[in-house]
């Protein structure tokens, strides 16, 4: 082993700001006295001059120490208040730099508090949402391993275990996506993409899920845009799965001049999308009469919003007639209002 590697690391000593101020004041006061003394009294014995310089040096050092303490009084007071955690209230004699520091510390503390709240909500989300499929899987596994069941019932239990496992994996993936897109530096690889083909692929992927819920999925519109197809597809799937959850009969995926729209004939959102599209919100949220806790309602919307923002757009919500009118609507009836969530893209070309 190298000799240096065996040596313990010693903490680096840092010079205090007061010491530096004291030294500067000392040098500014002492050096002119040295020059003036030796120029004005050439006949005085050297020993007397040195003694005098020692006295002058001591006085200059004392003055420097006192002045540095006065100059740094506001900083020392701020340091003590920061250690106590009570630094928000400024003082009348605080200079502008100290006021800026107080504001910066207060902003930092606010961001840390917000981050801690979100992390706590994240843990609550994990505990709340992961617990349900894990408990269900545990019960089903116990039934499968301890009870004599006919082959048909065993297959049914196995199917239920697979469904709970799929639900668990989907939730973990959503958590991972939320953590990824929570960062500000999301990178996307833009390539010219046929948006209609992308929506057709999404419709095929969620066909079985829609059929199980008795919901029809229709696709309309044409257009191209420079997007990251895989990332944008993730956003569309999130919005489509939310739409399937609340739709009564139909979900529509459309390419419009603004971007990509996901619509459903459900009851709509009870809060602005800006409030719902939060990664980990510790406050309960109600959507379509159903209450969600610990941020479960906003993960999909948040991921979709961040993906749209990474492409230079945003997520927009409105209630309006559908892009395609229902086929069973009588000509005399007014068109119904659909929930439209649009991933706004900078430029869509026909």
Short mmCIF file of N, CA and C in Angstrom, two decimals, residues 86-251:
data_model
loop_
_atom_site.label_atom_id
_atom_site.label_comp_id
_atom_site.label_asym_id
_atom_site.label_seq_id
_atom_site.Cartn_x
_atom_site.Cartn_y
_atom_site.Cartn_z
N UNK A 86 -33.60 31.01 13.27
CA UNK A 86 -34.48 32.18 13.32
C UNK A 86 -33.76 33.36 12.67
N UNK A 87 -33.85 33.42 11.33
CA UNK A 87 -33.11 34.45 10.61
C UNK A 87 -33.97 35.20 9.59
N UNK A 88 -35.26 34.97 9.63
CA UNK A 88 -36.12 35.58 8.61
C UNK A 88 -36.33 37.08 8.84
N UNK A 89 -36.31 37.51 10.11
CA UNK A 89 -36.60 38.91 10.42
C UNK A 89 -35.35 39.76 10.28
N UNK A 90 -35.31 40.72 9.34
CA UNK A 90 -34.12 41.56 9.18
C UNK A 90 -34.03 42.62 10.28
N UNK A 91 -32.83 43.20 10.42
CA UNK A 91 -32.58 44.28 11.37
C UNK A 91 -32.45 45.61 10.61
N UNK A 92 -32.69 46.69 11.32
CA UNK A 92 -32.67 48.01 10.68
C UNK A 92 -31.31 48.37 10.13
N UNK A 93 -30.23 47.90 10.80
CA UNK A 93 -28.88 48.28 10.38
C UNK A 93 -28.24 47.25 9.47
N UNK A 94 -29.01 46.28 8.97
CA UNK A 94 -28.44 45.28 8.07
C UNK A 94 -28.06 45.91 6.74
N UNK A 95 -26.82 45.71 6.28
CA UNK A 95 -26.47 46.19 4.93
C UNK A 95 -27.16 45.35 3.87
N UNK A 96 -27.07 45.83 2.63
CA UNK A 96 -27.77 45.16 1.53
C UNK A 96 -27.30 43.73 1.34
N UNK A 97 -26.00 43.47 1.52
CA UNK A 97 -25.49 42.11 1.34
C UNK A 97 -26.08 41.14 2.36
N UNK A 98 -26.23 41.59 3.60
CA UNK A 98 -26.81 40.73 4.63
C UNK A 98 -28.29 40.48 4.36
N UNK A 99 -28.98 41.52 3.88
CA UNK A 99 -30.38 41.32 3.51
C UNK A 99 -30.51 40.30 2.39
N UNK A 100 -29.59 40.33 1.42
CA UNK A 100 -29.61 39.36 0.34
C UNK A 100 -29.35 37.95 0.88
N UNK A 101 -28.42 37.84 1.83
CA UNK A 101 -28.14 36.53 2.43
C UNK A 101 -29.35 36.00 3.18
N UNK A 102 -30.01 36.88 3.93
CA UNK A 102 -31.21 36.45 4.66
C UNK A 102 -32.27 35.93 3.69
N UNK A 103 -32.46 36.65 2.60
CA UNK A 103 -33.45 36.24 1.62
C UNK A 103 -33.07 34.91 0.97
N UNK A 104 -31.77 34.75 0.68
CA UNK A 104 -31.31 33.51 0.07
C UNK A 104 -31.49 32.33 1.02
N UNK A 105 -31.16 32.53 2.32
CA UNK A 105 -31.35 31.47 3.31
C UNK A 105 -32.83 31.11 3.45
N UNK A 106 -33.69 32.14 3.46
CA UNK A 106 -35.12 31.88 3.59
C UNK A 106 -35.65 31.11 2.38
N UNK A 107 -35.20 31.47 1.17
CA UNK A 107 -35.62 30.75 -0.03
C UNK A 107 -35.13 29.31 0.01
N UNK A 108 -33.89 29.13 0.43
CA UNK A 108 -33.34 27.77 0.52
C UNK A 108 -34.11 26.92 1.51
N UNK A 109 -34.43 27.51 2.67
CA UNK A 109 -35.19 26.77 3.68
C UNK A 109 -36.58 26.43 3.16
N UNK A 110 -37.19 27.35 2.43
CA UNK A 110 -38.51 27.07 1.86
C UNK A 110 -38.45 25.94 0.85
N UNK A 111 -37.42 25.94 -0.02
CA UNK A 111 -37.28 24.86 -0.99
C UNK A 111 -37.02 23.52 -0.31
N UNK A 112 -36.19 23.55 0.74
CA UNK A 112 -35.93 22.30 1.46
C UNK A 112 -37.20 21.79 2.13
N UNK A 113 -38.01 22.71 2.68
CA UNK A 113 -39.26 22.29 3.30
C UNK A 113 -40.22 21.69 2.28
N UNK A 114 -40.30 22.33 1.11
CA UNK A 114 -41.15 21.80 0.05
C UNK A 114 -40.67 20.44 -0.41
N UNK A 115 -39.35 20.31 -0.56
CA UNK A 115 -38.79 19.03 -0.99
C UNK A 115 -39.05 17.94 0.04
N UNK A 116 -38.92 18.29 1.33
CA UNK A 116 -39.17 17.30 2.36
C UNK A 116 -40.64 16.87 2.37
N UNK A 117 -41.53 17.84 2.16
CA UNK A 117 -42.96 17.50 2.10
C UNK A 117 -43.25 16.57 0.94
N UNK A 118 -42.63 16.84 -0.20
CA UNK A 118 -42.85 16.00 -1.37
C UNK A 118 -42.26 14.61 -1.16
N UNK A 119 -41.11 14.54 -0.51
CA UNK A 119 -40.51 13.23 -0.25
C UNK A 119 -41.37 12.44 0.73
N UNK A 120 -41.89 13.14 1.73
CA UNK A 120 -42.79 12.45 2.66
C UNK A 120 -44.03 11.92 1.93
N UNK A 121 -44.55 12.75 1.01
CA UNK A 121 -45.70 12.30 0.24
C UNK A 121 -45.33 11.14 -0.67
N UNK A 122 -44.10 11.16 -1.18
CA UNK A 122 -43.64 10.05 -2.01
C UNK A 122 -43.63 8.74 -1.21
N UNK A 123 -43.11 8.80 0.01
CA UNK A 123 -43.11 7.61 0.87
C UNK A 123 -44.54 7.18 1.17
N UNK A 124 -45.41 8.16 1.44
CA UNK A 124 -46.81 7.82 1.70
C UNK A 124 -47.45 7.16 0.49
N UNK A 125 -47.08 7.63 -0.72
CA UNK A 125 -47.61 7.03 -1.93
C UNK A 125 -47.17 5.57 -2.05
N UNK A 126 -45.88 5.32 -1.78
CA UNK A 126 -45.38 3.96 -1.84
C UNK A 126 -46.12 3.06 -0.85
N UNK A 127 -46.23 3.54 0.39
CA UNK A 127 -46.88 2.72 1.41
C UNK A 127 -48.34 2.47 1.05
N UNK A 128 -49.02 3.53 0.59
CA UNK A 128 -50.45 3.43 0.31
C UNK A 128 -50.74 2.55 -0.90
N UNK A 129 -50.01 2.76 -1.99
CA UNK A 129 -50.36 2.10 -3.24
C UNK A 129 -49.69 0.75 -3.42
N UNK A 130 -48.48 0.60 -2.91
CA UNK A 130 -47.82 -0.70 -3.04
C UNK A 130 -48.41 -1.73 -2.09
N UNK A 131 -48.95 -1.26 -0.98
CA UNK A 131 -49.46 -2.18 0.03
C UNK A 131 -50.64 -3.00 -0.50
N UNK A 132 -51.54 -2.37 -1.26
CA UNK A 132 -52.76 -3.06 -1.70
C UNK A 132 -52.45 -4.26 -2.60
N UNK A 133 -51.68 -4.09 -3.70
CA UNK A 133 -51.39 -5.28 -4.52
C UNK A 133 -50.52 -6.30 -3.81
N UNK A 134 -49.63 -5.86 -2.93
CA UNK A 134 -48.80 -6.82 -2.20
C UNK A 134 -49.64 -7.67 -1.25
N UNK A 135 -50.57 -7.03 -0.54
CA UNK A 135 -51.45 -7.79 0.36
C UNK A 135 -52.30 -8.76 -0.43
N UNK A 136 -52.87 -8.30 -1.55
CA UNK A 136 -53.71 -9.17 -2.38
C UNK A 136 -52.90 -10.35 -2.91
N UNK A 137 -51.67 -10.07 -3.37
CA UNK A 137 -50.83 -11.16 -3.87
C UNK A 137 -50.49 -12.15 -2.77
N UNK A 138 -50.24 -11.63 -1.56
CA UNK A 138 -49.95 -12.52 -0.44
C UNK A 138 -51.11 -13.44 -0.12
N UNK A 139 -52.32 -12.90 -0.09
CA UNK A 139 -53.51 -13.71 0.19
C UNK A 139 -53.72 -14.77 -0.90
N UNK A 140 -53.58 -14.35 -2.15
CA UNK A 140 -53.79 -15.29 -3.25
C UNK A 140 -52.74 -16.40 -3.23
N UNK A 141 -51.50 -16.03 -2.94
CA UNK A 141 -50.45 -17.04 -2.86
C UNK A 141 -50.71 -18.03 -1.73
N UNK A 142 -51.17 -17.52 -0.60
CA UNK A 142 -51.49 -18.40 0.52
C UNK A 142 -52.60 -19.37 0.16
N UNK A 143 -53.64 -18.86 -0.53
CA UNK A 143 -54.73 -19.74 -0.97
C UNK A 143 -54.21 -20.81 -1.92
N UNK A 144 -53.33 -20.37 -2.85
CA UNK A 144 -52.83 -21.30 -3.86
C UNK A 144 -51.95 -22.39 -3.26
N UNK A 145 -51.22 -22.07 -2.20
CA UNK A 145 -50.25 -23.02 -1.64
C UNK A 145 -50.78 -23.83 -0.46
N UNK A 146 -51.85 -23.39 0.16
CA UNK A 146 -52.32 -24.08 1.37
C UNK A 146 -53.67 -24.75 1.21
N UNK A 147 -54.41 -24.41 0.18
CA UNK A 147 -55.76 -24.97 0.04
C UNK A 147 -55.83 -25.88 -1.18
N UNK A 148 -56.52 -27.00 -1.03
CA UNK A 148 -56.71 -27.88 -2.20
C UNK A 148 -57.75 -27.28 -3.15
N UNK A 149 -57.31 -26.92 -4.34
CA UNK A 149 -58.19 -26.27 -5.30
C UNK A 149 -58.24 -27.07 -6.59
N UNK A 150 -59.38 -27.08 -7.24
CA UNK A 150 -59.45 -27.69 -8.58
C UNK A 150 -58.57 -26.89 -9.55
N UNK A 151 -58.25 -27.54 -10.66
CA UNK A 151 -57.36 -26.91 -11.64
C UNK A 151 -57.94 -25.59 -12.16
N UNK A 152 -59.24 -25.54 -12.36
CA UNK A 152 -59.85 -24.31 -12.88
C UNK A 152 -59.69 -23.16 -11.90
N UNK A 153 -59.88 -23.44 -10.61
CA UNK A 153 -59.73 -22.38 -9.61
C UNK A 153 -58.27 -21.98 -9.44
N UNK A 154 -57.36 -22.95 -9.58
CA UNK A 154 -55.94 -22.61 -9.52
C UNK A 154 -55.56 -21.66 -10.65
N UNK A 155 -56.09 -21.96 -11.85
CA UNK A 155 -55.80 -21.06 -12.96
C UNK A 155 -56.37 -19.66 -12.72
N UNK A 156 -57.55 -19.60 -12.11
CA UNK A 156 -58.16 -18.30 -11.81
C UNK A 156 -57.33 -17.53 -10.79
N UNK A 157 -56.87 -18.24 -9.75
CA UNK A 157 -56.02 -17.58 -8.75
C UNK A 157 -54.72 -17.12 -9.39
N UNK A 158 -54.15 -17.95 -10.26
CA UNK A 158 -52.92 -17.54 -10.96
C UNK A 158 -53.14 -16.32 -11.82
N UNK A 159 -54.29 -16.25 -12.47
CA UNK A 159 -54.61 -15.07 -13.28
C UNK A 159 -54.72 -13.82 -12.42
N UNK A 160 -55.33 -13.95 -11.25
CA UNK A 160 -55.45 -12.81 -10.34
C UNK A 160 -54.09 -12.37 -9.82
N UNK A 161 -53.22 -13.35 -9.51
CA UNK A 161 -51.86 -12.99 -9.07
C UNK A 161 -51.12 -12.25 -10.18
N UNK A 162 -51.27 -12.72 -11.41
CA UNK A 162 -50.63 -12.03 -12.53
C UNK A 162 -51.16 -10.61 -12.70
N UNK A 163 -52.47 -10.44 -12.52
CA UNK A 163 -53.06 -9.11 -12.64
C UNK A 163 -52.52 -8.17 -11.56
N UNK A 164 -52.41 -8.66 -10.32
CA UNK A 164 -51.88 -7.83 -9.24
C UNK A 164 -50.41 -7.51 -9.47
N UNK A 165 -49.67 -8.48 -10.00
CA UNK A 165 -48.26 -8.23 -10.30
C UNK A 165 -48.11 -7.18 -11.40
N UNK A 166 -48.95 -7.27 -12.42
CA UNK A 166 -48.93 -6.27 -13.49
C UNK A 166 -49.26 -4.89 -12.95
N UNK A 167 -50.24 -4.83 -12.06
CA UNK A 167 -50.60 -3.56 -11.43
C UNK A 167 -49.45 -3.00 -10.63
N UNK A 168 -48.76 -3.87 -9.90
CA UNK A 168 -47.63 -3.43 -9.09
C UNK A 168 -46.49 -2.91 -9.96
N UNK A 169 -46.17 -3.65 -11.04
CA UNK A 169 -45.10 -3.22 -11.93
C UNK A 169 -45.44 -1.90 -12.61
N UNK A 170 -46.70 -1.73 -12.99
CA UNK A 170 -47.12 -0.47 -13.62
C UNK A 170 -46.96 0.70 -12.67
N UNK A 171 -47.29 0.49 -11.39
CA UNK A 171 -47.14 1.56 -10.42
C UNK A 171 -45.67 1.90 -10.20
N UNK A 172 -44.82 0.88 -10.12
CA UNK A 172 -43.39 1.13 -9.95
C UNK A 172 -42.83 1.89 -11.15
N UNK A 173 -43.26 1.52 -12.36
CA UNK A 173 -42.82 2.23 -13.56
C UNK A 173 -43.28 3.68 -13.54
N UNK A 174 -44.50 3.91 -13.07
CA UNK A 174 -45.01 5.28 -12.99
C UNK A 174 -44.22 6.10 -11.98
N UNK A 175 -43.86 5.48 -10.86
CA UNK A 175 -43.04 6.16 -9.87
C UNK A 175 -41.68 6.53 -10.47
N UNK A 176 -41.08 5.57 -11.20
CA UNK A 176 -39.78 5.83 -11.81
C UNK A 176 -39.87 6.95 -12.84
N UNK A 177 -40.94 6.95 -13.64
CA UNK A 177 -41.12 8.01 -14.63
C UNK A 177 -41.30 9.37 -13.95
N UNK A 178 -42.08 9.39 -12.86
CA UNK A 178 -42.30 10.65 -12.15
C UNK A 178 -41.00 11.18 -11.59
N UNK A 179 -40.17 10.30 -11.05
CA UNK A 179 -38.87 10.73 -10.52
C UNK A 179 -37.97 11.25 -11.64
N UNK A 180 -38.02 10.58 -12.78
CA UNK A 180 -37.19 11.01 -13.91
C UNK A 180 -37.62 12.37 -14.43
N UNK A 181 -38.93 12.55 -14.66
CA UNK A 181 -39.41 13.78 -15.28
C UNK A 181 -39.60 14.91 -14.27
N UNK A 182 -39.35 14.64 -12.98
CA UNK A 182 -39.39 15.72 -12.00
C UNK A 182 -38.20 16.65 -12.16
N UNK A 183 -37.12 16.13 -12.72
CA UNK A 183 -35.93 16.95 -12.93
C UNK A 183 -36.18 17.99 -14.02
N UNK A 184 -35.43 19.09 -13.94
CA UNK A 184 -35.63 20.18 -14.89
C UNK A 184 -34.90 19.96 -16.21
N UNK A 185 -33.89 19.07 -16.23
CA UNK A 185 -33.05 18.91 -17.41
C UNK A 185 -33.44 17.66 -18.21
N UNK A 186 -34.73 17.47 -18.45
CA UNK A 186 -35.19 16.33 -19.23
C UNK A 186 -34.74 16.51 -20.69
N UNK A 187 -34.08 15.50 -21.21
CA UNK A 187 -33.59 15.56 -22.58
C UNK A 187 -34.45 14.69 -23.49
N UNK A 188 -34.81 15.21 -24.65
CA UNK A 188 -35.58 14.45 -25.63
C UNK A 188 -34.84 14.48 -26.97
N UNK A 189 -34.97 13.39 -27.72
CA UNK A 189 -34.35 13.28 -29.04
C UNK A 189 -35.44 13.50 -30.10
N UNK A 190 -35.43 14.66 -30.72
CA UNK A 190 -36.50 15.04 -31.64
C UNK A 190 -36.26 14.46 -33.03
N UNK A 191 -37.28 13.76 -33.51
CA UNK A 191 -37.27 13.18 -34.87
C UNK A 191 -38.64 13.40 -35.48
N UNK A 192 -38.68 13.73 -36.77
CA UNK A 192 -39.97 13.91 -37.44
C UNK A 192 -40.77 12.61 -37.35
N UNK A 193 -41.99 12.71 -36.81
CA UNK A 193 -42.79 11.53 -36.49
C UNK A 193 -44.21 11.71 -37.01
N UNK A 194 -44.78 10.64 -37.55
CA UNK A 194 -46.18 10.64 -37.95
C UNK A 194 -47.02 10.44 -36.69
N UNK A 195 -47.72 11.47 -36.28
CA UNK A 195 -48.48 11.41 -35.04
C UNK A 195 -49.67 10.46 -35.14
N UNK A 196 -50.25 10.32 -36.33
CA UNK A 196 -51.38 9.39 -36.49
C UNK A 196 -50.91 7.95 -36.27
N UNK A 197 -49.74 7.60 -36.79
CA UNK A 197 -49.21 6.25 -36.57
C UNK A 197 -48.96 6.02 -35.08
N UNK A 198 -48.46 7.05 -34.39
CA UNK A 198 -48.21 6.91 -32.96
C UNK A 198 -49.50 6.63 -32.21
N UNK A 199 -50.57 7.38 -32.54
CA UNK A 199 -51.85 7.18 -31.86
C UNK A 199 -52.46 5.82 -32.21
N UNK A 200 -52.29 5.38 -33.46
CA UNK A 200 -52.80 4.06 -33.84
C UNK A 200 -52.10 2.97 -33.02
N UNK A 201 -50.80 3.13 -32.80
CA UNK A 201 -50.07 2.15 -31.98
C UNK A 201 -50.59 2.13 -30.55
N UNK A 202 -50.84 3.32 -30.00
CA UNK A 202 -51.38 3.38 -28.63
C UNK A 202 -52.74 2.72 -28.56
N UNK A 203 -53.59 2.99 -29.56
CA UNK A 203 -54.93 2.38 -29.58
C UNK A 203 -54.86 0.86 -29.62
N UNK A 204 -53.90 0.32 -30.38
CA UNK A 204 -53.75 -1.13 -30.43
C UNK A 204 -53.26 -1.68 -29.09
N UNK A 205 -52.39 -0.95 -28.43
CA UNK A 205 -51.83 -1.44 -27.18
C UNK A 205 -52.87 -1.48 -26.07
N UNK A 206 -53.80 -0.52 -26.06
CA UNK A 206 -54.77 -0.48 -24.96
C UNK A 206 -56.13 -1.05 -25.38
N UNK A 207 -56.16 -1.74 -26.53
CA UNK A 207 -57.45 -2.28 -27.02
C UNK A 207 -58.05 -3.27 -26.03
N UNK A 208 -57.24 -4.20 -25.53
CA UNK A 208 -57.78 -5.21 -24.61
C UNK A 208 -58.28 -4.57 -23.33
N UNK A 209 -57.54 -3.60 -22.81
CA UNK A 209 -57.96 -2.90 -21.59
C UNK A 209 -59.26 -2.14 -21.81
N UNK A 210 -59.39 -1.50 -22.96
CA UNK A 210 -60.62 -0.77 -23.26
C UNK A 210 -61.79 -1.73 -23.42
N UNK A 211 -61.56 -2.86 -24.09
CA UNK A 211 -62.64 -3.83 -24.29
C UNK A 211 -63.11 -4.39 -22.95
N UNK A 212 -62.17 -4.60 -22.02
CA UNK A 212 -62.56 -5.12 -20.72
C UNK A 212 -63.43 -4.13 -19.96
N UNK A 213 -63.28 -2.86 -20.22
CA UNK A 213 -64.08 -1.84 -19.56
C UNK A 213 -65.33 -1.46 -20.36
N UNK A 214 -65.47 -2.04 -21.53
CA UNK A 214 -66.62 -1.71 -22.36
C UNK A 214 -66.54 -0.33 -22.98
N UNK A 215 -65.33 0.14 -23.27
CA UNK A 215 -65.11 1.48 -23.81
C UNK A 215 -64.57 1.35 -25.23
N UNK A 216 -65.09 2.18 -26.13
CA UNK A 216 -64.62 2.21 -27.51
C UNK A 216 -63.52 3.26 -27.65
N UNK A 217 -62.47 2.92 -28.39
CA UNK A 217 -61.37 3.85 -28.64
C UNK A 217 -61.38 4.21 -30.12
N UNK A 218 -61.45 5.50 -30.44
CA UNK A 218 -61.46 5.98 -31.83
C UNK A 218 -60.29 6.95 -32.03
N UNK A 219 -59.69 6.88 -33.21
CA UNK A 219 -58.54 7.71 -33.56
C UNK A 219 -58.90 8.56 -34.77
N UNK A 220 -58.51 9.82 -34.74
CA UNK A 220 -58.80 10.72 -35.87
C UNK A 220 -57.65 11.71 -36.04
N UNK A 221 -57.62 12.34 -37.19
CA UNK A 221 -56.64 13.40 -37.46
C UNK A 221 -55.38 12.88 -38.13
N UNK A 222 -54.66 13.80 -38.76
CA UNK A 222 -53.39 13.51 -39.42
C UNK A 222 -52.41 14.63 -39.11
N UNK A 223 -51.13 14.30 -39.07
CA UNK A 223 -50.13 15.34 -38.86
C UNK A 223 -48.79 14.76 -38.46
N UNK A 224 -47.77 15.60 -38.63
CA UNK A 224 -46.41 15.23 -38.26
C UNK A 224 -45.82 16.32 -37.37
N UNK A 225 -44.86 15.92 -36.53
CA UNK A 225 -44.17 16.87 -35.67
C UNK A 225 -42.82 16.27 -35.28
N UNK A 226 -41.91 17.14 -34.91
CA UNK A 226 -40.60 16.70 -34.42
C UNK A 226 -40.71 16.39 -32.93
N UNK A 227 -40.73 15.11 -32.59
CA UNK A 227 -40.93 14.68 -31.21
C UNK A 227 -40.02 13.50 -30.92
N UNK A 228 -39.89 13.19 -29.65
CA UNK A 228 -39.28 11.94 -29.21
C UNK A 228 -40.42 10.93 -29.10
N UNK A 229 -40.54 10.05 -30.09
CA UNK A 229 -41.73 9.20 -30.22
C UNK A 229 -41.94 8.33 -28.98
N UNK A 230 -40.89 7.72 -28.45
CA UNK A 230 -41.05 6.83 -27.31
C UNK A 230 -41.51 7.59 -26.07
N UNK A 231 -40.92 8.77 -25.87
CA UNK A 231 -41.29 9.57 -24.70
C UNK A 231 -42.70 10.11 -24.84
N UNK A 232 -43.04 10.63 -26.03
CA UNK A 232 -44.38 11.16 -26.24
C UNK A 232 -45.42 10.05 -26.12
N UNK A 233 -45.10 8.86 -26.61
CA UNK A 233 -46.02 7.74 -26.50
C UNK A 233 -46.32 7.43 -25.03
N UNK A 234 -45.31 7.57 -24.17
CA UNK A 234 -45.54 7.35 -22.73
C UNK A 234 -46.56 8.34 -22.20
N UNK A 235 -46.46 9.59 -22.61
CA UNK A 235 -47.42 10.60 -22.16
C UNK A 235 -48.82 10.28 -22.65
N UNK A 236 -48.95 9.88 -23.92
CA UNK A 236 -50.26 9.57 -24.48
C UNK A 236 -50.87 8.37 -23.76
N UNK A 237 -50.05 7.36 -23.46
CA UNK A 237 -50.57 6.19 -22.74
C UNK A 237 -51.06 6.57 -21.36
N UNK A 238 -50.33 7.42 -20.66
CA UNK A 238 -50.77 7.87 -19.34
C UNK A 238 -52.13 8.56 -19.42
N UNK A 239 -52.28 9.48 -20.39
CA UNK A 239 -53.55 10.18 -20.53
C UNK A 239 -54.66 9.23 -20.96
N UNK A 240 -54.33 8.28 -21.83
CA UNK A 240 -55.35 7.33 -22.29
C UNK A 240 -55.81 6.42 -21.17
N UNK A 241 -54.89 5.96 -20.33
CA UNK A 241 -55.28 5.12 -19.21
C UNK A 241 -56.16 5.89 -18.23
N UNK A 242 -55.85 7.17 -18.01
CA UNK A 242 -56.72 7.99 -17.16
C UNK A 242 -58.10 8.14 -17.81
N UNK A 243 -58.12 8.36 -19.13
CA UNK A 243 -59.40 8.53 -19.83
C UNK A 243 -60.23 7.26 -19.75
N UNK A 244 -59.60 6.09 -19.90
CA UNK A 244 -60.32 4.82 -19.79
C UNK A 244 -60.93 4.65 -18.40
N UNK A 245 -60.25 5.16 -17.40
CA UNK A 245 -60.73 5.00 -16.03
C UNK A 245 -62.03 5.78 -15.80
N UNK A 246 -62.17 6.93 -16.47
CA UNK A 246 -63.32 7.79 -16.20
C UNK A 246 -64.35 7.81 -17.31
N UNK A 247 -64.03 7.24 -18.48
CA UNK A 247 -64.95 7.30 -19.62
C UNK A 247 -66.20 6.47 -19.36
N UNK A 248 -67.31 6.95 -19.91
CA UNK A 248 -68.55 6.19 -19.83
C UNK A 248 -68.67 5.19 -20.98
N UNK A 249 -68.38 5.67 -22.20
CA UNK A 249 -68.54 4.79 -23.36
C UNK A 249 -67.38 4.91 -24.36
N UNK A 250 -66.72 6.08 -24.42
CA UNK A 250 -65.81 6.30 -25.53
C UNK A 250 -64.59 7.13 -25.12
N UNK A 251 -63.46 6.79 -25.74
CA UNK A 251 -62.23 7.57 -25.64
C UNK A 251 -61.77 7.88 -27.06
#
